[in-house]
Structure formats: C-alpha cells, structure tokens
PDB file of C-alpha atoms in Angstrom:
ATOM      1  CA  UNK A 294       7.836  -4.528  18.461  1.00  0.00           C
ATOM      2  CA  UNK A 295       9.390  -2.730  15.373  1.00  0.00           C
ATOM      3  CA  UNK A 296       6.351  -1.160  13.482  1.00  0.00           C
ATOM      4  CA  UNK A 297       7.807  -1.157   9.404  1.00  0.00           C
ATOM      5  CA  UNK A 298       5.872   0.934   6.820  1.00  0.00           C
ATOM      6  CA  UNK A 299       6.362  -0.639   3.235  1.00  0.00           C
ATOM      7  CA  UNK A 300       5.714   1.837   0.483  1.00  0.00           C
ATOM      8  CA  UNK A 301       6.281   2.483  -3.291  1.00  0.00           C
ATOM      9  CA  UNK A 302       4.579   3.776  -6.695  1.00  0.00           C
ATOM     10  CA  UNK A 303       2.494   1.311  -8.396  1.00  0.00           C
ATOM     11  CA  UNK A 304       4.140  -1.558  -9.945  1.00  0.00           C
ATOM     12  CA  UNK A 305       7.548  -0.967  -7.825  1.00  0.00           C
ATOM     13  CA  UNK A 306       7.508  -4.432  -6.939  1.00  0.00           C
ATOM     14  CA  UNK A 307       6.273  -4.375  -3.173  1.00  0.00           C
ATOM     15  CA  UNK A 308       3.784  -7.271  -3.379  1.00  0.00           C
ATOM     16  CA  UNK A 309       6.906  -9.142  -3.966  1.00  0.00           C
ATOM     17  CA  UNK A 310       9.187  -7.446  -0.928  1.00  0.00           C
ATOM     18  CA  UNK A 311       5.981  -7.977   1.013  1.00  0.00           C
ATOM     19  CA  UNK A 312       5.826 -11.593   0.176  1.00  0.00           C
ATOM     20  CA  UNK A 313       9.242 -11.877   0.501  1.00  0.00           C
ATOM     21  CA  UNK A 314       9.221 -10.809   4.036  1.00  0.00           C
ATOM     22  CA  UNK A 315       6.386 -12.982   5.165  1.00  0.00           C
ATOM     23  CA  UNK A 316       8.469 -15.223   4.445  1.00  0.00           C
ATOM     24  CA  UNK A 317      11.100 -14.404   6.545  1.00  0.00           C
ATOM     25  CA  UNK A 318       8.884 -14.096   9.376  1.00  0.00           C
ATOM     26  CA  UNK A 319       7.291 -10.474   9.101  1.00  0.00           C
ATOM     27  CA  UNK A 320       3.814 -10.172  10.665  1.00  0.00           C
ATOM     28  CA  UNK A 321       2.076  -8.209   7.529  1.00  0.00           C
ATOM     29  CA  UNK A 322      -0.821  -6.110   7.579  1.00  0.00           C
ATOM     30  CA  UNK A 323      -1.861  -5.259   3.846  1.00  0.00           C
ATOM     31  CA  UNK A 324      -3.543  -1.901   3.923  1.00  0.00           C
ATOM     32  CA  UNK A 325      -5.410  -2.882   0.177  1.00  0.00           C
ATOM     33  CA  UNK A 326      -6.887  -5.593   2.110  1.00  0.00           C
ATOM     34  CA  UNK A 327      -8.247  -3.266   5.183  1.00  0.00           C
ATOM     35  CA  UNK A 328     -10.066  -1.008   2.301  1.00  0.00           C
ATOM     36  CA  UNK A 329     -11.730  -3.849   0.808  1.00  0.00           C
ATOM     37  CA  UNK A 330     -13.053  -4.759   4.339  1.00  0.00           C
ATOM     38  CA  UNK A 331     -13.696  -1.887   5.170  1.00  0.00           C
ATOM     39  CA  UNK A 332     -15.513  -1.014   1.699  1.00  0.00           C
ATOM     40  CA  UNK A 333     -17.739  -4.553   2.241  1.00  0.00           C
ATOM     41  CA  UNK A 334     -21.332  -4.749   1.437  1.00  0.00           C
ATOM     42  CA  UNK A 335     -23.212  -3.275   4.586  1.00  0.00           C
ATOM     43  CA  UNK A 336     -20.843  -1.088   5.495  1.00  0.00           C
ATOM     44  CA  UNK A 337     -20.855   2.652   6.298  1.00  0.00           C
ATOM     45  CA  UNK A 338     -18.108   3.890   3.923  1.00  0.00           C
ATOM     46  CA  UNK A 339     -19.566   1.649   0.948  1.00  0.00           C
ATOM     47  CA  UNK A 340     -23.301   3.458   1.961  1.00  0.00           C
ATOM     48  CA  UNK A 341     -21.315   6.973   1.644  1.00  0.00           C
ATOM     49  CA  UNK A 342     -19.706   6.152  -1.441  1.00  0.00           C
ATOM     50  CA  UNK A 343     -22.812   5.394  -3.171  1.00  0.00           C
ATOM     51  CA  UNK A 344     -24.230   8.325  -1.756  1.00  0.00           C
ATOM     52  CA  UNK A 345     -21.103  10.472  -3.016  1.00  0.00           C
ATOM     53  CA  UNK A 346     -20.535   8.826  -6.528  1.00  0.00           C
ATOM     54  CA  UNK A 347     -24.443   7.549  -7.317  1.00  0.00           C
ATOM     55  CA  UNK A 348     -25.647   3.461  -7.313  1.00  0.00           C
ATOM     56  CA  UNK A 349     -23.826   3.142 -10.325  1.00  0.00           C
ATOM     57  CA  UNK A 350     -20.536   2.751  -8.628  1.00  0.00           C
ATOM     58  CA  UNK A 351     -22.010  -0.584  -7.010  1.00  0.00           C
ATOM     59  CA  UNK A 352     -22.302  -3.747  -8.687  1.00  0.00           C
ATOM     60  CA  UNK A 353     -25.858  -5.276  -9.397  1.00  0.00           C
ATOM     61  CA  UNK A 354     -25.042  -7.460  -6.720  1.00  0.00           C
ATOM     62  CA  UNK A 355     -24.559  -4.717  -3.901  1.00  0.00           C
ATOM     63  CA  UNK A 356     -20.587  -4.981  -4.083  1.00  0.00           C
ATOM     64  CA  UNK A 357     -18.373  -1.836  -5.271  1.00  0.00           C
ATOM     65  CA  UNK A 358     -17.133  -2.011  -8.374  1.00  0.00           C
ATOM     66  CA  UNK A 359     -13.760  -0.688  -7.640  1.00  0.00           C
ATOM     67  CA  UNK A 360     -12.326  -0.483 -11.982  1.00  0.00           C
ATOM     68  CA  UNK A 361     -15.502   1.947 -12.338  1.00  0.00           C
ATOM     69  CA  UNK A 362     -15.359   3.727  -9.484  1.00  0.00           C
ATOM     70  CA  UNK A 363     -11.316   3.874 -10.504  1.00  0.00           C
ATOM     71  CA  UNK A 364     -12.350   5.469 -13.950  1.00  0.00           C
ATOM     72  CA  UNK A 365     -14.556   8.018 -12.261  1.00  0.00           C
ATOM     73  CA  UNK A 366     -12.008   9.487  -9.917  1.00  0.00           C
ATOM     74  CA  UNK A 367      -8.707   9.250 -12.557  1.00  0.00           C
ATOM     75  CA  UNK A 368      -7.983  12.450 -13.226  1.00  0.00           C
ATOM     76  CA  UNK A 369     -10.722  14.332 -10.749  1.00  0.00           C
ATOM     77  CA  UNK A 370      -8.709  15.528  -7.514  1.00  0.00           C
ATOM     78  CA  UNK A 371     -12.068  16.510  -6.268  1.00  0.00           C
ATOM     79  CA  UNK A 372     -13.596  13.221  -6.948  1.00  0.00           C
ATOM     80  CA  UNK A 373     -10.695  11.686  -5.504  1.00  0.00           C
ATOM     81  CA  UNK A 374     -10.144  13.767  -2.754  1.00  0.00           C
ATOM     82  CA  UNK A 375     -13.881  13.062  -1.607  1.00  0.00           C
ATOM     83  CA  UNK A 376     -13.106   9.369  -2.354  1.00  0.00           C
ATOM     84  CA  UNK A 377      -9.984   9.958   0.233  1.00  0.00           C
ATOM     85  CA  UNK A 378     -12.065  11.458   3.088  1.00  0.00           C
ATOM     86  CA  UNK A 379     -14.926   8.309   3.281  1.00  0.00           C
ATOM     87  CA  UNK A 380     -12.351   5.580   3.018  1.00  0.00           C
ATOM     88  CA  UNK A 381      -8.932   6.685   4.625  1.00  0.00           C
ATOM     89  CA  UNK A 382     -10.219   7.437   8.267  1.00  0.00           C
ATOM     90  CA  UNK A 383     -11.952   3.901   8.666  1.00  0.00           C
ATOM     91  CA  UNK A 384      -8.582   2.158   7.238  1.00  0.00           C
ATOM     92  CA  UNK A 385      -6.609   4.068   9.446  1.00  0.00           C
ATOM     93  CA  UNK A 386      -8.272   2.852  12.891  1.00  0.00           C
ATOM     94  CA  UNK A 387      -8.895  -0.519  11.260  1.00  0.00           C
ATOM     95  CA  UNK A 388      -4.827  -0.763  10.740  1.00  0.00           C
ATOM     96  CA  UNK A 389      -4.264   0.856  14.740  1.00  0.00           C
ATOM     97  CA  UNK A 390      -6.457  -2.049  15.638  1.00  0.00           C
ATOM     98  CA  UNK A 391      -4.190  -5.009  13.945  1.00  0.00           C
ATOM     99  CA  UNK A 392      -1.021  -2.759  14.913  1.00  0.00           C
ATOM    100  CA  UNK A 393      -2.689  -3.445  18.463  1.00  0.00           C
ATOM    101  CA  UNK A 394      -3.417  -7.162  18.005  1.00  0.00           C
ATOM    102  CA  UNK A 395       0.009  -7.777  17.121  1.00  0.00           C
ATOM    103  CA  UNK A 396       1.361  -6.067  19.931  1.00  0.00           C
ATOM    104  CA  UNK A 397      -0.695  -8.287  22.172  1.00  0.00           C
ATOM    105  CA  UNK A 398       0.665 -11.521  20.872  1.00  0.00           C
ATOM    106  CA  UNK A 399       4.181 -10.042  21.404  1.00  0.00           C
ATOM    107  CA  UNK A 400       5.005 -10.205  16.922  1.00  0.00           C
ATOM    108  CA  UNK A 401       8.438  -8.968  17.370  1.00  0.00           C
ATOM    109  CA  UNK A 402       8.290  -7.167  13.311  1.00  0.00           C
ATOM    110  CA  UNK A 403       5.148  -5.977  11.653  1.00  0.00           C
ATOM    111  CA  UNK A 404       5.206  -5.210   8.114  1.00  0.00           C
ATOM    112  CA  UNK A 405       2.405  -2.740   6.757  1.00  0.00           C
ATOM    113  CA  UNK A 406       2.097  -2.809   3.036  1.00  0.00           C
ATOM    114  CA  UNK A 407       0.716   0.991   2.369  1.00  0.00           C
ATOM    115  CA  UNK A 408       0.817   2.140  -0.894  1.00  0.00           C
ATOM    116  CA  UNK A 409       0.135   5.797  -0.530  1.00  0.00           C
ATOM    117  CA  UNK A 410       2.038   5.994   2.738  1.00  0.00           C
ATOM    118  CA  UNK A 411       3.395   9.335   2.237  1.00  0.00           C
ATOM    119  CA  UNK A 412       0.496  10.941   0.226  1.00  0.00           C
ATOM    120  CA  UNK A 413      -2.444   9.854   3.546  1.00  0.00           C
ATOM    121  CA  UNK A 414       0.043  11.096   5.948  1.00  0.00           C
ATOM    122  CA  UNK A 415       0.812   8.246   7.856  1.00  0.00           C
ATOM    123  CA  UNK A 416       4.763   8.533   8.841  1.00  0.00           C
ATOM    124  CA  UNK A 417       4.487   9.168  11.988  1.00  0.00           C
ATOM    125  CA  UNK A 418       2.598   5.455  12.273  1.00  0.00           C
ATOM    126  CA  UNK A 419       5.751   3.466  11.726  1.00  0.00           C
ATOM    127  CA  UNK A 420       9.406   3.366  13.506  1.00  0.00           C
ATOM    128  CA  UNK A 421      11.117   2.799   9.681  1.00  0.00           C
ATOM    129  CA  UNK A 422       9.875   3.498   6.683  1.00  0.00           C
ATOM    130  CA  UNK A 423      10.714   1.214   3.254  1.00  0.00           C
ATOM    131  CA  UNK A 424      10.247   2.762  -0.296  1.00  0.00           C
ATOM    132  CA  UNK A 425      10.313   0.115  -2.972  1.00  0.00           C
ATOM    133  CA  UNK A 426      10.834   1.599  -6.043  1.00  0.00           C
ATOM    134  CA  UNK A 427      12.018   1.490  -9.739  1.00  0.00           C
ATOM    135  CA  UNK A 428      12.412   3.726 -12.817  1.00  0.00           C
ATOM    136  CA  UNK A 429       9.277   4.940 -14.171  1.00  0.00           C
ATOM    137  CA  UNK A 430       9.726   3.479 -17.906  1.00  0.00           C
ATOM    138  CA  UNK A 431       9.992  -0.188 -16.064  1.00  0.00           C
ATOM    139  CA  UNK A 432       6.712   0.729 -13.353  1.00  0.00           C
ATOM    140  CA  UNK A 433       4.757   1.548 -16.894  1.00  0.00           C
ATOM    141  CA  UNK A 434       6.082  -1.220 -18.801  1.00  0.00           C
ATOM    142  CA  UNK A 435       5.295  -3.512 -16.300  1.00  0.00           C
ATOM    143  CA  UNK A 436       1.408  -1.660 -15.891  1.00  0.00           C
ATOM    144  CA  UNK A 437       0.769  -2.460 -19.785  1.00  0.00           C
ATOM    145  CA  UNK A 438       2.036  -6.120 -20.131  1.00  0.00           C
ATOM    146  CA  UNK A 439       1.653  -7.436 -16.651  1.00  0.00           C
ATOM    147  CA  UNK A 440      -1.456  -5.677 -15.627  1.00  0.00           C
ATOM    148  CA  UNK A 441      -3.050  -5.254 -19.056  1.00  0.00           C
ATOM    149  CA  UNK A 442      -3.497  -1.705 -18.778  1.00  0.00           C
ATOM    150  CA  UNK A 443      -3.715   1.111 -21.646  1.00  0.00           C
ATOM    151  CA  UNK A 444      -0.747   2.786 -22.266  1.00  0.00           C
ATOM    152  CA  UNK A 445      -2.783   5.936 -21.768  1.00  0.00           C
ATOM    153  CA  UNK A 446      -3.959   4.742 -18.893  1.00  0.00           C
ATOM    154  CA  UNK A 447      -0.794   3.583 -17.532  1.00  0.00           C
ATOM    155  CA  UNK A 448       0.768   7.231 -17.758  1.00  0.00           C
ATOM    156  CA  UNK A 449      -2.650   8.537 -16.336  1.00  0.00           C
ATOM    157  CA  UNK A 450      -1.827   6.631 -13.081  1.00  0.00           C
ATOM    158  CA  UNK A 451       1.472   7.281 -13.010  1.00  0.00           C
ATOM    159  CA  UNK A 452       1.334  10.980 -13.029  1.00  0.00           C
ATOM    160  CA  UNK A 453      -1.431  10.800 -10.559  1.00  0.00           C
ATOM    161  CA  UNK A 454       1.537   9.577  -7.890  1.00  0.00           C
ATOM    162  CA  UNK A 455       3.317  11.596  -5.919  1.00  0.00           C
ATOM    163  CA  UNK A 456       6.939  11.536  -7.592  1.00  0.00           C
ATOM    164  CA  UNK A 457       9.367   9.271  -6.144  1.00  0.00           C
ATOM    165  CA  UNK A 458      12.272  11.328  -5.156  1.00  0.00           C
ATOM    166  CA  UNK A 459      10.951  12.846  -2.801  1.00  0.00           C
ATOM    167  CA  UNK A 460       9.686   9.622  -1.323  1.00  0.00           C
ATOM    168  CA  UNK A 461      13.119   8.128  -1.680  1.00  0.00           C
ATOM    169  CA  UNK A 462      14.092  11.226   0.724  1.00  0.00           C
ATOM    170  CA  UNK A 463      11.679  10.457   3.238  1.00  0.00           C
ATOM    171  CA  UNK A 464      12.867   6.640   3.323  1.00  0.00           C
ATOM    172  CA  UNK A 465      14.982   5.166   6.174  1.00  0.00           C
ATOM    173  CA  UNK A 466      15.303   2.234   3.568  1.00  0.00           C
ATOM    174  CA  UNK A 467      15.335   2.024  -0.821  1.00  0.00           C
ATOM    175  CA  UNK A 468      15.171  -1.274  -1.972  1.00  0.00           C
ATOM    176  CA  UNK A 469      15.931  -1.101  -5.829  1.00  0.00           C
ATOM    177  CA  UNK A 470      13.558  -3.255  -8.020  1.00  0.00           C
ATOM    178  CA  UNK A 471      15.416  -3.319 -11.054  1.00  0.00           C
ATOM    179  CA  UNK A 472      16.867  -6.355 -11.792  1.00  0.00           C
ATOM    180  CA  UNK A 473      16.097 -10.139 -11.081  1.00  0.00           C
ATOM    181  CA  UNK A 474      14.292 -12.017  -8.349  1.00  0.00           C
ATOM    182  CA  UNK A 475      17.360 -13.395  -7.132  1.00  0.00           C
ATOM    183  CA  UNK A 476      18.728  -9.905  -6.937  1.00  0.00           C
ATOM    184  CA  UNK A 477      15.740  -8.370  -5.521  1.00  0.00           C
ATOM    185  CA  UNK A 478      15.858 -11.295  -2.651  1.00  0.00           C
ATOM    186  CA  UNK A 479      19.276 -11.272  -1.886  1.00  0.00           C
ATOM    187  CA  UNK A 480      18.235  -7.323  -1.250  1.00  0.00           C
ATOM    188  CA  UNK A 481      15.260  -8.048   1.213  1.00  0.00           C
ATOM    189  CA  UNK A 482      17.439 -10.490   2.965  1.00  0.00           C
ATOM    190  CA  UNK A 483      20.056  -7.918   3.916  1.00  0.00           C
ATOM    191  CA  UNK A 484      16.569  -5.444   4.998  1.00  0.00           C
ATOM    192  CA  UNK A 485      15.270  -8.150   6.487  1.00  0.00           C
ATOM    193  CA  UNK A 486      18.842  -8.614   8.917  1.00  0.00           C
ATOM    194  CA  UNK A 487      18.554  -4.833   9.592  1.00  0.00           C
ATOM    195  CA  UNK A 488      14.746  -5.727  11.253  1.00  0.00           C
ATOM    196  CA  UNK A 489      15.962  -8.197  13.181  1.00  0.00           C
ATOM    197  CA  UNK A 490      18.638  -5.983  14.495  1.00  0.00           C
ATOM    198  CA  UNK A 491      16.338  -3.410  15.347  1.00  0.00           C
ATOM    199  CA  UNK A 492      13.633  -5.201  16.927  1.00  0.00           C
ATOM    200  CA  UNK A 493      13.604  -5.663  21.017  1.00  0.00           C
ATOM    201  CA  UNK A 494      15.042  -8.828  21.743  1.00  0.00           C
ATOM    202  CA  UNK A 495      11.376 -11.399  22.451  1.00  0.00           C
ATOM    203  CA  UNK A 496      10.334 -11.272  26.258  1.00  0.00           C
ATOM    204  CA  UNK A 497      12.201  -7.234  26.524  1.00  0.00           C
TER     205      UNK A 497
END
C-alpha cells in the first residue's frame, strides 16, 4: 500500500484533486472529516474545548460552533495553539486507525486529504507527499466570491498559513491549480499514473 498525503493552502483546489482521485480509485481519508468526529457531541476533545474557550463556543444544542470558535482563535497563536494541542493528537490516532483499516482490506493507494500537513508535522506519515497549490491573488479571490468571505477576512486567513514555497519544497508532487477543470484533470490523471506505478503490485 502507497500511503499519499494531499496538502495545500486554503482554496488551492484540493477538494477537487481529492475528488478527482476518488474517482480514479484512491481510498481517501479526509482529515476535516476525522476532526468533526472527533469534535462530536460527547466527546473528550469537544468537553476540553469548552473548558479551554468557555460554553459559548458550543451551540445551544450541545454541538461546536466551529465559525465562532474560528473568529476566536484568528489571529491568537496562543488561542490557536491551545486549540492545536486538544484536537490534533485525537485526529492523528483516529487517521493511524483508517491508515490501518485500509491496510487490512489490502487498498492498494490511500489518499489523505490534510490541510495543514506540513504545519502538524505529519511527513513522516505518508510515502509521497502532494501540494496543491495556486497563486495567492486566485486562493483569495476564490475565498471572497466562492466562499463568501470578507476580504479582510480572507487576507486574515491567508497570512495565518504557512507560505507556500516552502511547502512546494517539501513536495514529491505540485499540481498547479490555475487554469480549467479540464486542465486541472488532465493533471491528476498523469499523478494519478505515477500512484499506480508506485504502488505494490495487489497480492505482493
């Protein structure tokens, strides 16, 4: 089994490439996903979070209420730092545990979609890393008319990432989002051969 991290600032385009390679065949495990579950009502990280941030980052109905707890920790490295060191640890083994299910079955490629890949640490996880990325002015532009952000919020986010040079550095693989769909999957195709070529033959 080839283990593939899939990375890239916000609004890169890797929902796409993710979807794109699901497609294909890719077993995908979407790290936004395991914090959600992991952040569930009833759970220990969502009890330290409240305990950490106050019962006002919870809904009235018990559930977090992730665009207010967002607001709190823009722009607070302590905040988010704290944030960080509740939720990161339990998505971590939750992600080594799906890593391990998919092994079992025998999934030949196994796609995690992992935002802040680089900034948690979490290179060493993966056999080949995947930075999807695209020129800042596009990542905002797409932030304030696809996502409905501020543009003052849209630069807040952005220059809360770590740049993407030095991600691109750290890549075995830069898929360019710049252009159109076609483009961009006529690009993951080409990726997607390289997988196959990588991965142990089925039954090695």
């Amino acid at each position: 089994m080839i283990k593939v991290g899939l990375t890239g600032n916000v609004a890169a385009g890797k929902s796409v490439v993710l979807d794109l390679l699901r497609r294909l065949g890719a077993t995908v495990i979407d790290a936004d996903a395991l914090v959600r579950e992991v952040e569930q009502p009833g759970t220990a990280v969502l009890r330290r979070i409240a305990e950490r941030f106050g019962p006002d980052a919870l809904r009235s109905d018990g559930a977090l209420d992730r665009s207010k707890l967002r607001r709190r920790v823009m722009g607070d490295p302590a905040a988010l730092s704290d944030l960080n060191a509740i939720v990161h640890p339990a998505v971590e083994l939750l992600h080594r545990e799906r890593i391990a299910q998919a092994e079992r079955r025998g999934d030949p490629i196994v796609v995690s979609d992992v935002p802040l890949l680089f900034e948690v640490g979490w290179e060493d996880e993966f056999d080949l890393i995947i930075l999807v990325d695209a020129p800042e002015e596009i990542r905002r532009r797409r932030l304030v008319t696809l996502r409905q952000f501020t543009p003052e919020e849209a630069d807040e986010l952005l220059a809360s990432q770590h740049p993407a040079e030095g991600k691109r550095q750290r890549s075995d693989i830069v898929i360019e989002n710049v252009g159109s769909v076609q483009a961009l999957e006529a690009r993951v195709r080409e990726v997607w051969k390289t997988l196959v070529n990588q991965a142990p033959a089925e039954g090695a």
